XYZ file of C-alpha atoms in Angstrom:
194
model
C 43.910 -57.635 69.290
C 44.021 -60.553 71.319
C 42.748 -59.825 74.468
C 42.686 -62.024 77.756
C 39.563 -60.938 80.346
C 39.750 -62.557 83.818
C 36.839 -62.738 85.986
C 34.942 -63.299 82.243
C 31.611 -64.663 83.919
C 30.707 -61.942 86.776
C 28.527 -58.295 86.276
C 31.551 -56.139 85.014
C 33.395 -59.383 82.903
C 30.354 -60.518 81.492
C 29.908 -56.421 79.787
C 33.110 -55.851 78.945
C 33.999 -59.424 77.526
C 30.506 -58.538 75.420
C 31.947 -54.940 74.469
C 35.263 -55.991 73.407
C 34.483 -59.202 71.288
C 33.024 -56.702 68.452
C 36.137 -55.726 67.607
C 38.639 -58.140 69.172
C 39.570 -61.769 69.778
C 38.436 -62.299 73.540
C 40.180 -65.059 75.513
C 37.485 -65.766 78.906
C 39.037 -67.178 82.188
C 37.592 -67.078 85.166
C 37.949 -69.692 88.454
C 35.035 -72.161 86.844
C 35.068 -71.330 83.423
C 36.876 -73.515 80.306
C 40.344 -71.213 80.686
C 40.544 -71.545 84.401
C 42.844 -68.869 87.055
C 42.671 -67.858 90.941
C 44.313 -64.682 91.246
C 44.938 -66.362 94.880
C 46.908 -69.377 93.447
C 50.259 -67.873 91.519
C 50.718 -71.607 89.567
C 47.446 -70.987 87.969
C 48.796 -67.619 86.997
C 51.918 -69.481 85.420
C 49.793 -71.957 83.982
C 47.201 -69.395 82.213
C 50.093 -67.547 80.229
C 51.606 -70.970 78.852
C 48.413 -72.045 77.934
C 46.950 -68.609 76.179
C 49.969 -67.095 74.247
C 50.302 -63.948 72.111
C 48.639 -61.753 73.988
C 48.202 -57.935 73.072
C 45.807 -57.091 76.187
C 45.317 -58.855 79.796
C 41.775 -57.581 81.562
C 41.554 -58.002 85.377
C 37.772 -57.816 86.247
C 38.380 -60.521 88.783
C 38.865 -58.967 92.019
C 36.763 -57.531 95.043
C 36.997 -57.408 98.409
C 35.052 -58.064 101.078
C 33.504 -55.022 103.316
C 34.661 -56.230 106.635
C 34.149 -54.457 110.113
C 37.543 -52.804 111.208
C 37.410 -53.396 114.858
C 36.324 -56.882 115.170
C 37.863 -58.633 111.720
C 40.263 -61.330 112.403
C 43.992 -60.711 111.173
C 43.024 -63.675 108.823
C 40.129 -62.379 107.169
C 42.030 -58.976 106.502
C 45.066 -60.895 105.358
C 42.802 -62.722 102.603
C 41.364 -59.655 101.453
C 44.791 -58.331 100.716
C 45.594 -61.656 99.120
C 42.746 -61.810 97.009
C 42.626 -58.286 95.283
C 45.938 -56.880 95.976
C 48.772 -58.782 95.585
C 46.820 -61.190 93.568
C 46.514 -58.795 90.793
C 50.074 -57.320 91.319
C 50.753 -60.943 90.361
C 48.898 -61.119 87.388
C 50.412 -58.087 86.447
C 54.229 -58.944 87.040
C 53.607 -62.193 85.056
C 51.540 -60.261 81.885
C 54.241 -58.115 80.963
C 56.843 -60.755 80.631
C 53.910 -62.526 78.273
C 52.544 -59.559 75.990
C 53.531 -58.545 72.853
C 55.125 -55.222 72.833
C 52.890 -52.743 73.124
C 50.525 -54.663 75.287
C 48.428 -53.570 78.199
C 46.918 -54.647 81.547
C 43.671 -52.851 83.257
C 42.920 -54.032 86.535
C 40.097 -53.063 88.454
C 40.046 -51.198 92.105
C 37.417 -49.231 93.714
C 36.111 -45.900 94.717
C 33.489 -44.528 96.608
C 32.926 -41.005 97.551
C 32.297 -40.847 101.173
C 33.493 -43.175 103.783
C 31.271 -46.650 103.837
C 30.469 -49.020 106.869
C 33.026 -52.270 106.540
C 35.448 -50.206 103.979
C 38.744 -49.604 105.677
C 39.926 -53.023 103.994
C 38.665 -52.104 100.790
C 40.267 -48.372 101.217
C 43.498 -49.935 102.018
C 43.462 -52.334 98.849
C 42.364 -49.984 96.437
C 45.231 -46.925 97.487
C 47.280 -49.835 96.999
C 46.566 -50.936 93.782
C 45.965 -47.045 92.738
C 50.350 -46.249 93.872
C 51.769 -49.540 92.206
C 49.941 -48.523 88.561
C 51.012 -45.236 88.639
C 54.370 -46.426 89.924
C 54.594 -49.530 87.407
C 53.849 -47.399 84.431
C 57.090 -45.770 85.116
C 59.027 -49.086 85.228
C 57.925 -51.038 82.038
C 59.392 -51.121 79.061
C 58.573 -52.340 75.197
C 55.934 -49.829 75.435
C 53.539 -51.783 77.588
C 50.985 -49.617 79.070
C 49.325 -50.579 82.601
C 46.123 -49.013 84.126
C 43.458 -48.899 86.518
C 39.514 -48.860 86.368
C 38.129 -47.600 89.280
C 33.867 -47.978 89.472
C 32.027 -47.501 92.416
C 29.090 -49.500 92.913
C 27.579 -50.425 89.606
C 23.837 -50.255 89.328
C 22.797 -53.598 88.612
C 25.151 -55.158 91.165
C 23.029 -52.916 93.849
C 19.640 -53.997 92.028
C 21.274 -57.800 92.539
C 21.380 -56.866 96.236
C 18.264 -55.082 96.510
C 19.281 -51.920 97.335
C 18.575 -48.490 95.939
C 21.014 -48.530 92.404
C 20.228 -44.770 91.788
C 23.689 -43.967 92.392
C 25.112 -46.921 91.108
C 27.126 -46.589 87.345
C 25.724 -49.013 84.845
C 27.779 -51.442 84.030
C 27.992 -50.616 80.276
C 29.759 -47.280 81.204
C 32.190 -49.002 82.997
C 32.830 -51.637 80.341
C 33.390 -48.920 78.067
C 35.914 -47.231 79.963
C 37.653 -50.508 80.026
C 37.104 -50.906 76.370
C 38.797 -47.426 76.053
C 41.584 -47.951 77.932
C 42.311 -51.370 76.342
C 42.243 -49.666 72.734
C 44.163 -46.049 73.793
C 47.118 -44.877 74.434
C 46.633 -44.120 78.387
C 49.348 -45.298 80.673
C 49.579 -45.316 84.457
C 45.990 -43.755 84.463
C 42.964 -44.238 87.271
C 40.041 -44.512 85.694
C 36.834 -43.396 87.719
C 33.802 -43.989 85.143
């Protein structure tokens, strides 16, 4: 397959680029890298899918949002976060399944954590977002395109990264398999919590 992995150069992009090149042809884009997209600027988006055609699979390990304090966050900074990982990834995904072969997929990547966290409201918000429009997009594609959701919580080395305890962090070559999986099975409209 022919597989297109944005946010190619960060923690999660970096593994799962690495774990599907074995068995795939890996396309890398990221904001600085050779094949260059913003999930904030929709022309890149336009531009990336005229420049990398024939795609089977489109990878979203791009997006995160920022932990931001509820009561005192400006109405800009929450509108940016919303920007950013939310509707910038509903873009990507509107645009990759008029661009895949039939068939195809798209993952993108929310978030999950188990208890309520300091600064997470935004992140809450974004994520329940992005968790209703796969389970309601799988319903509306056609040509057999398949779109789905990968989930992590904190990943271990991104917590090592920031000095903090990782105990209860995943490492990030569980979640690149679970990416990995979903990329090469049949799961549709699925959130994915590795």
């Amino acid at each position: 397959m022919k597989v297109l992995v944005i946010g190619a150069t960060g923690t999660v992009g970096t593994a799962v680029t690495s774990a599907l090149e074995a068995s795939h042809q890996v396309v890398k884009a990221s904001r600085r890298g050779p094949v260059r997209v913003d999930l904030e600027d929709p022309s890149s988006l336009d531009a990336l899918f005229d420049d990398v055609p024939d795609l089977d699979a489109v990878v979203c390990c791009a997006a995160n949002g920022p932990l931001v304090d509820l009561v005192s966050a400006a109405d800009a900074e929450i509108s940016t976060g919303v920007q950013g990982k939310l509707l910038g990834q509903v873009a990507l995904a509107r645009r990759a399944v008029r661009h895949l072969r039939d068939g195809g997929s798209v993952t993108l990547t929310g978030g999950t954590f188990s208890t309520p966290l300091a600064g997470g409201s935004l992140g809450a918000l974004i994520n329940s977002g992005l968790e209703g429009f796969v389970r309601n997009a799988a319903g509306e594609l056609s040509r057999n395109l398949r779109i789905n959701l990968i989930s992590p919580g904190w990943i271990k080395e991104t917590l090592d990264s920031m000095g903090m305890d990782s105990a209860a962090g995943t490492p990030v070559s569980e979640v690149a398999r679970a990416y990995v999986e979903v990329v090469e099975g049949s799961a549709q409209g699925r959130i994915v919590r590795p």
